Amino acid sequence: MANKHLKKVNNMPETPPEEPKRKKGPEKKKTPPSETGAPAAEKLSRRDIRGALIALGAALLLFAACIIIWLNESSFNTDDLTLSVSTEAVAEEEYIFDAGSGQVFAAVGDGLAVATSTGIELLDGEGNTVASTVTPMDSPAIAVCDSFAVFYDLGGTSITVVDLNGSIQTMTPADTIISLTVSESGYVTVTTEYTGYRALVEVYDPSLELVYQWYSSSAWVMSGLVSPDGKDLAVLSYTSSGSEVRLFDLSQSEQQAAFSVSDTILLDVHWFSSNRLCAISAEQVIYFDGNGQWQNTYDYGGQYLTGYAFGDGFLTLALSPYRAGTSSVLVSLDASGREQGQAELQSGIICLNASDSEILVLVSDSAILYSDSLEEKGRLTGLTGFKYAMLRSRGEAVLAASNYAEVYSF
């Protein structure tokens, strides 16, 4: 974003010119006082104007001091104040990559992963292509952490792992891939079909060594995810009685606990910490602990869930009164399910992204930056053609279209 510089202009000379000497003449009579007793109006000298300005400045300083005292005494937290600035979007950098059908994107640290039906590509934080391979996939998908991306074919048998140094490794799944996740600490969990069982869940450590297997004989498994500390596994599954999150210690073979709900289909499960989780459904978010004990529930109040994103210790929901999501309400929830803030949008959301303590929303012609409590911090306008948005650690946003991405600052 270009910085605007204000140029100080002063048309007054530093030293006023000396007034010309006047010839002596007859003394003028003093103007008599007015009827009210006030002296007649006289022309103000520069000294009078300077004095008035000094007095005005002192009054303003006194007013500001009173405001600061009032803020301190009322325990008002000025750190929570944010200033939103609407700016015409001007790209600072542009990245180019191959286009293709079935295109998906994901953020890898400050880099960008791109997958299509014909291949995969990984760009670093400077926009350089560190890896690009031809890998045919029917349903391309990406799972990531800060250091590497896992490209896979959902419903197929192709898995390729690429890190930001350009190193490429391939994995051979046991059978057709049902789901694949990567934890914050880099543990890869692959759920596949497996003959004689409903599913097989395998966990690989960050070096891609197999460290855990669980064969499901009675439940249909949707996904698995390892905890942030790399010690526990949550497996989202379905039974004839409802949804269930099964909890495992990776150092033990037996299931440790479970959280079950009836008549509700859980869509996703997320670890906030080693002992705090939440599960998302189409009607509500349910919070529970590592022992399978219910903690809290946030209900959508009849609205439709149109999107969600996890940040550092919080969850952002996009809710709409309409299935199409032509207008939305953003809701931010902390790790215990307590509402932190709301924001209204009058247009549908193209992409919702969260990172650390900020939220980025891409709509049809704008990108909006929020704090984790949904206070607007900035807005870029005049945007068209983008379908993915990600936040980077330097306070920048990367917006991606079909064959290029652009970097913007708020």
mmCIF file of N, CA and C in Angstrom, residues 59-78:
data_model
loop_
_atom_site.group_PDB
_atom_site.id
_atom_site.type_symbol
_atom_site.label_atom_id
_atom_site.label_comp_id
_atom_site.label_asym_id
_atom_site.label_seq_id
_atom_site.Cartn_x
_atom_site.Cartn_y
_atom_site.Cartn_z
ATOM 1 N N ALA A 59 -6.092 25.220 25.936
ATOM 2 C CA ALA A 59 -7.425 24.690 26.248
ATOM 3 C C ALA A 59 -7.594 23.283 25.688
ATOM 4 N N LEU A 60 -7.086 23.055 24.461
ATOM 5 C CA LEU A 60 -7.179 21.720 23.880
ATOM 6 C C LEU A 60 -6.374 20.703 24.672
ATOM 7 N N LEU A 61 -5.163 21.091 25.118
ATOM 8 C CA LEU A 61 -4.351 20.188 25.934
ATOM 9 C C LEU A 61 -5.050 19.850 27.245
ATOM 10 N N LEU A 62 -5.671 20.845 27.852
ATOM 11 C CA LEU A 62 -6.401 20.614 29.100
ATOM 12 C C LEU A 62 -7.559 19.662 28.876
ATOM 13 N N PHE A 63 -8.266 19.827 27.732
ATOM 14 C CA PHE A 63 -9.386 18.941 27.417
ATOM 15 C C PHE A 63 -8.907 17.500 27.228
ATOM 16 N N ALA A 64 -7.782 17.326 26.491
ATOM 17 C CA ALA A 64 -7.230 15.983 26.274
ATOM 18 C C ALA A 64 -6.819 15.346 27.594
ATOM 19 N N ALA A 65 -6.220 16.128 28.485
ATOM 20 C CA ALA A 65 -5.816 15.592 29.789
ATOM 21 C C ALA A 65 -7.022 15.122 30.588
ATOM 22 N N CYS A 66 -8.107 15.879 30.506
ATOM 23 C CA CYS A 66 -9.335 15.477 31.224
ATOM 24 C C CYS A 66 -9.868 14.156 30.673
ATOM 25 N N ILE A 67 -9.815 14.000 29.332
ATOM 26 C CA ILE A 67 -10.295 12.746 28.731
ATOM 27 C C ILE A 67 -9.462 11.572 29.209
ATOM 28 N N ILE A 68 -8.120 11.729 29.219
ATOM 29 C CA ILE A 68 -7.233 10.642 29.658
ATOM 30 C C ILE A 68 -7.514 10.270 31.110
ATOM 31 N N ILE A 69 -7.697 11.271 31.961
ATOM 32 C CA ILE A 69 -8.003 10.998 33.373
ATOM 33 C C ILE A 69 -9.314 10.244 33.487
ATOM 34 N N TRP A 70 -10.304 10.674 32.699
ATOM 35 C CA TRP A 70 -11.608 9.999 32.762
ATOM 36 C C TRP A 70 -11.492 8.549 32.303
ATOM 37 N N LEU A 71 -10.713 8.305 31.222
ATOM 38 C CA LEU A 71 -10.539 6.938 30.745
ATOM 39 C C LEU A 71 -9.889 6.062 31.791
ATOM 40 N N ASN A 72 -8.843 6.573 32.437
ATOM 41 C CA ASN A 72 -8.158 5.785 33.468
ATOM 42 C C ASN A 72 -9.054 5.496 34.650
ATOM 43 N N GLU A 73 -9.807 6.506 35.082
ATOM 44 C CA GLU A 73 -10.651 6.316 36.263
ATOM 45 C C GLU A 73 -11.807 5.383 35.989
ATOM 46 N N SER A 74 -12.259 5.343 34.725
ATOM 47 C CA SER A 74 -13.386 4.467 34.406
ATOM 48 C C SER A 74 -12.929 3.093 33.946
ATOM 49 N N SER A 75 -11.605 2.831 34.041
ATOM 50 C CA SER A 75 -11.025 1.531 33.668
ATOM 51 C C SER A 75 -11.338 1.165 32.235
ATOM 52 N N PHE A 76 -11.423 2.156 31.357
ATOM 53 C CA PHE A 76 -11.666 1.917 29.941
ATOM 54 C C PHE A 76 -10.380 1.441 29.297
ATOM 55 N N ASN A 77 -10.445 0.320 28.572
ATOM 56 C CA ASN A 77 -9.252 -0.271 27.974
ATOM 57 C C ASN A 77 -9.052 0.294 26.579
ATOM 58 N N THR A 78 -8.116 1.208 26.430
ATOM 59 C CA THR A 78 -7.878 1.831 25.131
ATOM 60 C C THR A 78 -7.220 0.865 24.163
#
